[in-house]
PDB file of C-alpha atoms in Angstrom:
ATOM      1  CA  MET A  18     -76.224-169.872 -17.719  1.00 42.00           C
ATOM      2  CA  VAL A  19     -76.672-172.997 -19.854  1.00 45.00           C
ATOM      3  CA  GLU A  20     -79.652-174.679 -18.169  1.00 50.00           C
ATOM      4  CA  PRO A  21     -81.022-177.267 -18.770  1.00 52.00           C
ATOM      5  CA  ALA A  22     -77.808-178.774 -20.168  1.00 46.00           C
ATOM      6  CA  VAL A  23     -74.485-179.491 -18.473  1.00 41.00           C
ATOM      7  CA  ALA A  24     -71.714-177.155 -19.594  1.00 41.00           C
ATOM      8  CA  SER A  25     -68.483-179.151 -19.374  1.00 45.00           C
ATOM      9  CA  GLU A  26     -66.983-180.106 -22.740  1.00 47.00           C
ATOM     10  CA  GLY A  27     -66.244-183.751 -23.475  1.00 54.00           C
ATOM     11  CA  GLU A  28     -68.716-185.067 -20.897  1.00 81.00           C
ATOM     12  CA  TRP A  29     -71.956-183.840 -22.423  1.00 88.00           C
ATOM     13  CA  SER A  30     -74.579-186.240 -23.779  1.00 91.00           C
ATOM     14  CA  VAL A  31     -78.229-185.904 -24.735  1.00 92.00           C
ATOM     15  CA  GLU A  32     -79.264-188.619 -22.308  1.00 88.00           C
ATOM     16  CA  GLN A  33     -78.028-186.686 -19.262  1.00 89.00           C
ATOM     17  CA  CYS A  34     -80.356-183.823 -20.213  1.00 89.00           C
ATOM     18  CA  ILE A  35     -83.561-185.870 -20.140  1.00 89.00           C
ATOM     19  CA  PRO A  36     -85.633-184.869 -17.081  1.00 81.00           C
ATOM     20  CA  LYS A  37     -85.736-187.613 -14.457  1.00 80.00           C
ATOM     21  CA  ASP A  38     -89.525-187.717 -14.497  1.00 79.00           C
ATOM     22  CA  LEU A  39     -89.517-188.501 -18.232  1.00 83.00           C
ATOM     23  CA  GLU A  40     -86.755-191.123 -18.366  1.00 75.00           C
ATOM     24  CA  GLN A  41     -89.130-194.100 -18.152  1.00 74.00           C
ATOM     25  CA  GLU A  42     -91.730-192.790 -20.590  1.00 72.00           C
ATOM     26  CA  LEU A  43     -90.039-194.244 -23.673  1.00 67.00           C
ATOM     27  CA  VAL A  44     -89.705-197.755 -22.258  1.00 58.00           C
ATOM     28  CA  GLY A  45     -92.117-199.872 -24.304  1.00 61.00           C
ATOM     29  CA  SER A  46     -93.750-196.717 -25.615  1.00 68.00           C
ATOM     30  CA  SER A  47     -96.183-196.667 -28.557  1.00 81.00           C
ATOM     31  CA  ASN A  48     -95.821-194.294 -31.503  1.00 86.00           C
ATOM     32  CA  LYS A  49     -98.292-191.979 -29.804  1.00 90.00           C
ATOM     33  CA  GLY A  50     -96.291-192.275 -26.595  1.00 86.00           C
ATOM     34  CA  ASN A  51     -93.199-191.171 -28.509  1.00 90.00           C
ATOM     35  CA  PHE A  52     -95.063-188.079 -29.647  1.00 93.00           C
ATOM     36  CA  TYR A  53     -96.124-187.245 -26.093  1.00 92.00           C
ATOM     37  CA  PHE A  54     -92.505-187.605 -24.957  1.00 92.00           C
ATOM     38  CA  PHE A  55     -91.405-185.292 -27.796  1.00 95.00           C
ATOM     39  CA  LEU A  56     -93.960-182.687 -26.667  1.00 96.00           C
ATOM     40  CA  HIS A  57     -92.915-182.973 -23.022  1.00 94.00           C
ATOM     41  CA  ILE A  58     -89.298-182.232 -23.981  1.00 95.00           C
ATOM     42  CA  LEU A  59     -90.340-179.235 -26.085  1.00 97.00           C
ATOM     43  CA  LYS A  60     -92.234-177.856 -23.086  1.00 96.00           C
ATOM     44  CA  ARG A  61     -88.842-176.794 -21.753  1.00 95.00           C
ATOM     45  CA  LEU A  62     -88.664-174.169 -24.509  1.00 98.00           C
ATOM     46  CA  LYS A  63     -91.619-172.493 -22.781  1.00 98.00           C
ATOM     47  CA  THR A  64     -89.979-172.511 -19.356  1.00 96.00           C
ATOM     48  CA  THR A  65     -86.289-171.911 -20.140  1.00 96.00           C
ATOM     49  CA  LYS A  66     -85.478-168.203 -19.999  1.00 96.00           C
ATOM     50  CA  ARG A  67     -83.143-166.617 -22.536  1.00 96.00           C
ATOM     51  CA  THR A  68     -79.669-166.508 -21.032  1.00 94.00           C
ATOM     52  CA  GLY A  69     -78.742-163.000 -22.185  1.00 94.00           C
ATOM     53  CA  TRP A  70     -81.551-161.445 -20.160  1.00 96.00           C
ATOM     54  CA  LEU A  71     -80.736-163.512 -17.090  1.00 95.00           C
ATOM     55  CA  ASN A  72     -77.121-162.342 -17.279  1.00 94.00           C
ATOM     56  CA  PHE A  73     -78.424-158.767 -17.035  1.00 96.00           C
ATOM     57  CA  GLU A  74     -80.836-159.668 -14.228  1.00 96.00           C
ATOM     58  CA  VAL A  75     -83.914-158.889 -16.301  1.00 97.00           C
ATOM     59  CA  GLU A  76     -86.939-160.001 -14.299  1.00 96.00           C
ATOM     60  CA  ASN A  77     -89.663-162.136 -15.905  1.00 96.00           C
ATOM     61  CA  ALA A  78     -87.382-162.629 -18.898  1.00 96.00           C
ATOM     62  CA  GLU A  79     -88.723-164.036 -22.142  1.00 97.00           C
ATOM     63  CA  SER A  80     -88.449-167.765 -22.756  1.00 98.00           C
ATOM     64  CA  ILE A  81     -86.906-169.437 -25.790  1.00 98.00           C
ATOM     65  CA  ALA A  82     -90.431-170.194 -27.033  1.00 98.00           C
ATOM     66  CA  ASP A  83     -91.427-166.525 -26.647  1.00 98.00           C
ATOM     67  CA  HIS A  84     -88.530-165.564 -28.891  1.00 98.00           C
ATOM     68  CA  MET A  85     -89.302-168.196 -31.532  1.00 98.00           C
ATOM     69  CA  TYR A  86     -93.003-167.352 -31.612  1.00 98.00           C
ATOM     70  CA  ARG A  87     -92.413-163.715 -32.479  1.00 99.00           C
ATOM     71  CA  MET A  88     -89.775-164.760 -35.008  1.00 99.00           C
ATOM     72  CA  GLY A  89     -92.458-166.885 -36.652  1.00 99.00           C
ATOM     73  CA  ILE A  90     -94.849-163.934 -36.857  1.00 99.00           C
ATOM     74  CA  ILE A  91     -92.129-161.652 -38.238  1.00 99.00           C
ATOM     75  CA  SER A  92     -91.300-164.292 -40.862  1.00 99.00           C
ATOM     76  CA  MET A  93     -94.975-164.609 -41.781  1.00 98.00           C
ATOM     77  CA  CYS A  94     -95.021-160.854 -42.438  1.00 98.00           C
ATOM     78  CA  ALA A  95     -92.054-160.897 -44.840  1.00 97.00           C
ATOM     79  CA  THR A  96     -92.702-158.645 -47.840  1.00 96.00           C
ATOM     80  CA  ASP A  97     -90.033-160.110 -50.133  1.00 96.00           C
ATOM     81  CA  LYS A  98     -92.043-162.088 -52.706  1.00 96.00           C
ATOM     82  CA  ALA A  99     -88.982-164.148 -53.603  1.00 97.00           C
ATOM     83  CA  LEU A 100     -89.043-165.782 -50.165  1.00 98.00           C
ATOM     84  CA  ASP A 101     -90.968-168.937 -49.309  1.00 98.00           C
ATOM     85  CA  THR A 102     -92.595-167.422 -46.222  1.00 98.00           C
ATOM     86  CA  GLY A 103     -94.128-170.719 -45.136  1.00 98.00           C
ATOM     87  CA  ARG A 104     -90.672-172.245 -45.037  1.00 99.00           C
ATOM     88  CA  CYS A 105     -89.361-169.233 -43.127  1.00 99.00           C
ATOM     89  CA  VAL A 106     -92.086-169.593 -40.490  1.00 99.00           C
ATOM     90  CA  LYS A 107     -91.331-173.300 -40.038  1.00 99.00           C
ATOM     91  CA  MET A 108     -87.614-172.599 -39.813  1.00 99.00           C
ATOM     92  CA  ALA A 109     -88.201-169.939 -37.169  1.00 99.00           C
ATOM     93  CA  LEU A 110     -90.216-172.462 -35.145  1.00 98.00           C
ATOM     94  CA  VAL A 111     -87.505-175.150 -35.186  1.00 98.00           C
ATOM     95  CA  HIS A 112     -84.234-173.198 -35.258  1.00 98.00           C
ATOM     96  CA  ASP A 113     -83.804-173.221 -31.450  1.00 97.00           C
ATOM     97  CA  MET A 114     -85.547-176.550 -30.825  1.00 98.00           C
ATOM     98  CA  ALA A 115     -82.280-178.158 -29.701  1.00 97.00           C
ATOM     99  CA  GLU A 116     -82.169-175.718 -26.789  1.00 96.00           C
ATOM    100  CA  SER A 117     -84.888-177.792 -25.126  1.00 96.00           C
ATOM    101  CA  LEU A 118     -81.996-180.134 -24.301  1.00 95.00           C
ATOM    102  CA  VAL A 119     -78.759-178.138 -24.537  1.00 94.00           C
ATOM    103  CA  GLY A 120     -80.091-174.908 -23.038  1.00 91.00           C
ATOM    104  CA  ASP A 121     -79.474-171.389 -24.335  1.00 91.00           C
ATOM    105  CA  ILE A 122     -75.674-171.382 -24.686  1.00 87.00           C
ATOM    106  CA  THR A 123     -73.956-167.997 -24.974  1.00 82.00           C
ATOM    107  CA  PRO A 124     -70.252-167.118 -25.500  1.00 76.00           C
ATOM    108  CA  GLU A 125     -69.988-166.409 -21.755  1.00 77.00           C
ATOM    109  CA  ASP A 126     -70.680-170.089 -21.012  1.00 82.00           C
ATOM    110  CA  GLY A 127     -67.241-171.164 -22.226  1.00 81.00           C
ATOM    111  CA  VAL A 128     -68.537-173.645 -24.811  1.00 86.00           C
ATOM    112  CA  CYS A 129     -66.740-173.272 -28.151  1.00 90.00           C
ATOM    113  CA  LYS A 130     -68.695-172.852 -31.388  1.00 90.00           C
ATOM    114  CA  GLU A 131     -67.857-176.356 -32.623  1.00 92.00           C
ATOM    115  CA  GLU A 132     -68.936-177.981 -29.356  1.00 91.00           C
ATOM    116  CA  LYS A 133     -72.142-175.948 -29.281  1.00 92.00           C
ATOM    117  CA  HIS A 134     -72.987-177.125 -32.807  1.00 94.00           C
ATOM    118  CA  ARG A 135     -72.168-180.733 -31.905  1.00 93.00           C
ATOM    119  CA  ARG A 136     -74.493-180.676 -28.910  1.00 94.00           C
ATOM    120  CA  GLU A 137     -77.295-179.042 -30.836  1.00 96.00           C
ATOM    121  CA  LEU A 138     -76.954-181.459 -33.765  1.00 97.00           C
ATOM    122  CA  LEU A 139     -77.064-184.456 -31.416  1.00 96.00           C
ATOM    123  CA  SER A 140     -80.133-182.977 -29.740  1.00 97.00           C
ATOM    124  CA  ILE A 141     -81.979-182.409 -33.019  1.00 98.00           C
ATOM    125  CA  GLU A 142     -81.154-185.933 -34.183  1.00 98.00           C
ATOM    126  CA  TYR A 143     -82.365-187.324 -30.862  1.00 96.00           C
ATOM    127  CA  LEU A 144     -85.636-185.381 -30.992  1.00 97.00           C
ATOM    128  CA  CYS A 145     -86.271-186.340 -34.618  1.00 98.00           C
ATOM    129  CA  ASN A 146     -85.549-190.002 -33.878  1.00 96.00           C
ATOM    130  CA  ILE A 147     -88.146-189.830 -31.087  1.00 94.00           C
ATOM    131  CA  LEU A 148     -90.689-188.191 -33.395  1.00 96.00           C
ATOM    132  CA  GLU A 149     -90.031-190.421 -36.424  1.00 96.00           C
ATOM    133  CA  PRO A 150     -92.238-193.413 -35.446  1.00 94.00           C
ATOM    134  CA  PHE A 151     -95.209-191.064 -35.049  1.00 95.00           C
ATOM    135  CA  ASN A 152     -94.593-188.863 -38.108  1.00 97.00           C
ATOM    136  CA  PRO A 153     -91.479-189.604 -40.201  1.00 97.00           C
ATOM    137  CA  THR A 154     -92.241-186.786 -42.647  1.00 98.00           C
ATOM    138  CA  ALA A 155     -92.309-184.162 -39.905  1.00 98.00           C
ATOM    139  CA  ALA A 156     -89.165-185.586 -38.305  1.00 98.00           C
ATOM    140  CA  GLU A 157     -87.248-185.364 -41.564  1.00 98.00           C
ATOM    141  CA  GLU A 158     -88.544-181.860 -42.269  1.00 99.00           C
ATOM    142  CA  ILE A 159     -87.459-180.576 -38.859  1.00 99.00           C
ATOM    143  CA  LYS A 160     -83.984-182.013 -39.350  1.00 98.00           C
ATOM    144  CA  THR A 161     -83.717-180.548 -42.859  1.00 99.00           C
ATOM    145  CA  LEU A 162     -84.905-177.107 -41.766  1.00 99.00           C
ATOM    146  CA  TRP A 163     -82.527-177.039 -38.810  1.00 99.00           C
ATOM    147  CA  ASN A 164     -79.523-178.008 -40.941  1.00 98.00           C
ATOM    148  CA  GLU A 165     -80.513-175.463 -43.601  1.00 99.00           C
ATOM    149  CA  TYR A 166     -80.673-172.742 -40.953  1.00 99.00           C
ATOM    150  CA  GLU A 167     -77.340-173.700 -39.412  1.00 98.00           C
ATOM    151  CA  ALA A 168     -75.595-173.766 -42.794  1.00 98.00           C
ATOM    152  CA  VAL A 169     -77.351-170.579 -43.990  1.00 98.00           C
ATOM    153  CA  SER A 170     -77.640-172.446 -47.290  1.00 98.00           C
ATOM    154  CA  THR A 171     -80.745-170.709 -48.713  1.00 99.00           C
ATOM    155  CA  GLN A 172     -82.178-167.205 -48.906  1.00 99.00           C
ATOM    156  CA  GLU A 173     -84.855-168.321 -46.443  1.00 99.00           C
ATOM    157  CA  ALA A 174     -82.182-169.373 -43.941  1.00 99.00           C
ATOM    158  CA  ARG A 175     -80.387-166.044 -44.364  1.00 99.00           C
ATOM    159  CA  PHE A 176     -83.657-164.202 -43.782  1.00 99.00           C
ATOM    160  CA  VAL A 177     -84.514-166.181 -40.640  1.00 99.00           C
ATOM    161  CA  LYS A 178     -80.978-165.683 -39.282  1.00 99.00           C
ATOM    162  CA  ASP A 179     -81.525-161.958 -39.691  1.00 99.00           C
ATOM    163  CA  VAL A 180     -84.975-162.147 -38.114  1.00 99.00           C
ATOM    164  CA  ASP A 181     -83.378-163.899 -35.127  1.00 99.00           C
ATOM    165  CA  MET A 182     -81.130-160.885 -34.572  1.00 99.00           C
ATOM    166  CA  PHE A 183     -83.833-158.337 -35.358  1.00 99.00           C
ATOM    167  CA  GLU A 184     -86.194-159.879 -32.814  1.00 99.00           C
ATOM    168  CA  LEU A 185     -83.433-159.565 -30.222  1.00 99.00           C
ATOM    169  CA  MET A 186     -83.118-155.867 -31.051  1.00 99.00           C
ATOM    170  CA  VAL A 187     -86.863-155.361 -30.624  1.00 99.00           C
ATOM    171  CA  GLN A 188     -86.821-157.169 -27.279  1.00 98.00           C
ATOM    172  CA  THR A 189     -83.830-155.090 -26.170  1.00 98.00           C
ATOM    173  CA  LEU A 190     -85.717-151.844 -26.728  1.00 98.00           C
ATOM    174  CA  GLU A 191     -88.774-153.239 -24.958  1.00 98.00           C
ATOM    175  CA  GLU A 192     -86.750-154.261 -21.905  1.00 98.00           C
ATOM    176  CA  GLU A 193     -85.023-150.871 -21.734  1.00 98.00           C
ATOM    177  CA  ARG A 194     -88.426-149.186 -21.868  1.00 97.00           C
ATOM    178  CA  ARG A 195     -89.762-151.517 -19.188  1.00 97.00           C
ATOM    179  CA  TYR A 196     -86.900-150.512 -16.907  1.00 96.00           C
ATOM    180  CA  GLN A 197     -87.382-146.839 -17.861  1.00 95.00           C
ATOM    181  CA  GLY A 198     -83.740-146.428 -18.808  1.00 92.00           C
ATOM    182  CA  LYS A 199     -82.338-147.981 -15.633  1.00 95.00           C
ATOM    183  CA  LYS A 200     -80.775-150.791 -17.687  1.00 96.00           C
ATOM    184  CA  ASP A 201     -78.518-150.106 -20.667  1.00 96.00           C
ATOM    185  CA  LEU A 202     -78.743-153.207 -22.866  1.00 98.00           C
ATOM    186  CA  SER A 203     -76.879-151.697 -25.821  1.00 97.00           C
ATOM    187  CA  VAL A 204     -74.579-154.726 -26.052  1.00 97.00           C
ATOM    188  CA  PHE A 205     -77.420-156.630 -27.727  1.00 97.00           C
ATOM    189  CA  MET A 206     -77.881-153.967 -30.399  1.00 98.00           C
ATOM    190  CA  SER A 207     -74.456-154.831 -31.823  1.00 97.00           C
ATOM    191  CA  VAL A 208     -76.061-157.694 -33.773  1.00 98.00           C
ATOM    192  CA  ARG A 209     -77.193-155.066 -36.307  1.00 98.00           C
ATOM    193  CA  SER A 210     -73.801-155.381 -38.037  1.00 98.00           C
ATOM    194  CA  GLN A 211     -74.534-159.044 -38.818  1.00 98.00           C
ATOM    195  CA  ILE A 212     -77.897-158.470 -40.515  1.00 99.00           C
ATOM    196  CA  LYS A 213     -77.669-158.773 -44.316  1.00 98.00           C
ATOM    197  CA  THR A 214     -81.085-158.864 -45.997  1.00 98.00           C
ATOM    198  CA  PRO A 215     -82.447-155.465 -47.135  1.00 97.00           C
ATOM    199  CA  GLN A 216     -85.889-155.756 -45.524  1.00 97.00           C
ATOM    200  CA  VAL A 217     -84.520-156.767 -42.136  1.00 99.00           C
ATOM    201  CA  CYS A 218     -81.776-154.122 -42.357  1.00 99.00           C
ATOM    202  CA  ASP A 219     -84.477-151.498 -42.851  1.00 98.00           C
ATOM    203  CA  LEU A 220     -86.545-152.807 -39.935  1.00 99.00           C
ATOM    204  CA  ALA A 221     -83.479-152.960 -37.694  1.00 99.00           C
ATOM    205  CA  ASP A 222     -82.536-149.375 -38.516  1.00 99.00           C
ATOM    206  CA  GLY A 223     -86.061-148.335 -37.596  1.00 99.00           C
ATOM    207  CA  ILE A 224     -85.651-149.934 -34.167  1.00 99.00           C
ATOM    208  CA  ILE A 225     -82.318-148.150 -33.721  1.00 99.00           C
ATOM    209  CA  ALA A 226     -84.083-144.850 -34.484  1.00 98.00           C
ATOM    210  CA  GLU A 227     -86.863-145.678 -32.000  1.00 98.00           C
ATOM    211  CA  ARG A 228     -84.276-146.539 -29.370  1.00 98.00           C
ATOM    212  CA  LYS A 229     -82.449-143.250 -29.924  1.00 97.00           C
ATOM    213  CA  LYS A 230     -85.704-141.356 -29.352  1.00 97.00           C
ATOM    214  CA  PHE A 231     -86.253-143.287 -26.150  1.00 97.00           C
ATOM    215  CA  TRP A 232     -82.799-142.589 -24.740  1.00 97.00           C
ATOM    216  CA  ASP A 233     -82.970-138.945 -25.839  1.00 96.00           C
ATOM    217  CA  SER A 234     -86.194-138.607 -23.842  1.00 94.00           C
ATOM    218  CA  ILE A 235     -84.532-140.218 -20.822  1.00 92.00           C
ATOM    219  CA  SER A 236     -81.639-137.750 -21.080  1.00 84.00           C
ATOM    220  CA  SER A 237     -84.031-134.804 -21.363  1.00 81.00           C
ATOM    221  CA  ASN A 238     -85.998-135.899 -18.321  1.00 81.00           C
ATOM    222  CA  ASN A 239     -82.810-136.231 -16.273  1.00 77.00           C
ATOM    223  CA  LYS A 240     -81.671-132.660 -16.948  1.00 67.00           C
TER     224      LYS A 240
END
């Protein structure tokens, strides 16, 4: 599920993703009005559920904003002194910002990697252009952080990429516990193979160990 965006390649545009009730807000808007519009678009991150959980019929699934918030906290708690943790936190907060317009696209949605990137880039540029009259410094920083994350061009970007996958692993275990073993969400644990940074590798392995204990207890109780 790609909500709130439209999935068909070649026809997609940012403008078609703007909610009908917001379309007129930018007409003759002040700088402050631009900022309000920017915030109203970002609200969708709070209400759009993560597609992976919906595909597995997980009830009361986390939103995109839920995911990014915990990523920000994880990044804040980084122990690697070589990392700029402040930059990591900011990157975690903006890395999925484009999904307020394109939705949470997954491989099952039939949108190729290049098209997904194109849509997300257009969305980030649109959002930053809206924000720029109110705060050009923030607009430029968001764009820079997003591009840095996408290109994995710094150690901070590599760390946040890994945190993105680690947070998914944590959520996977939590959902399996919530369903008391009635849902096997192991497909999401496969992201462990993509994690590179030592600290996040160690944390991810700890979650794998916790998950094994959980499933062992489920097996024991079913005997």
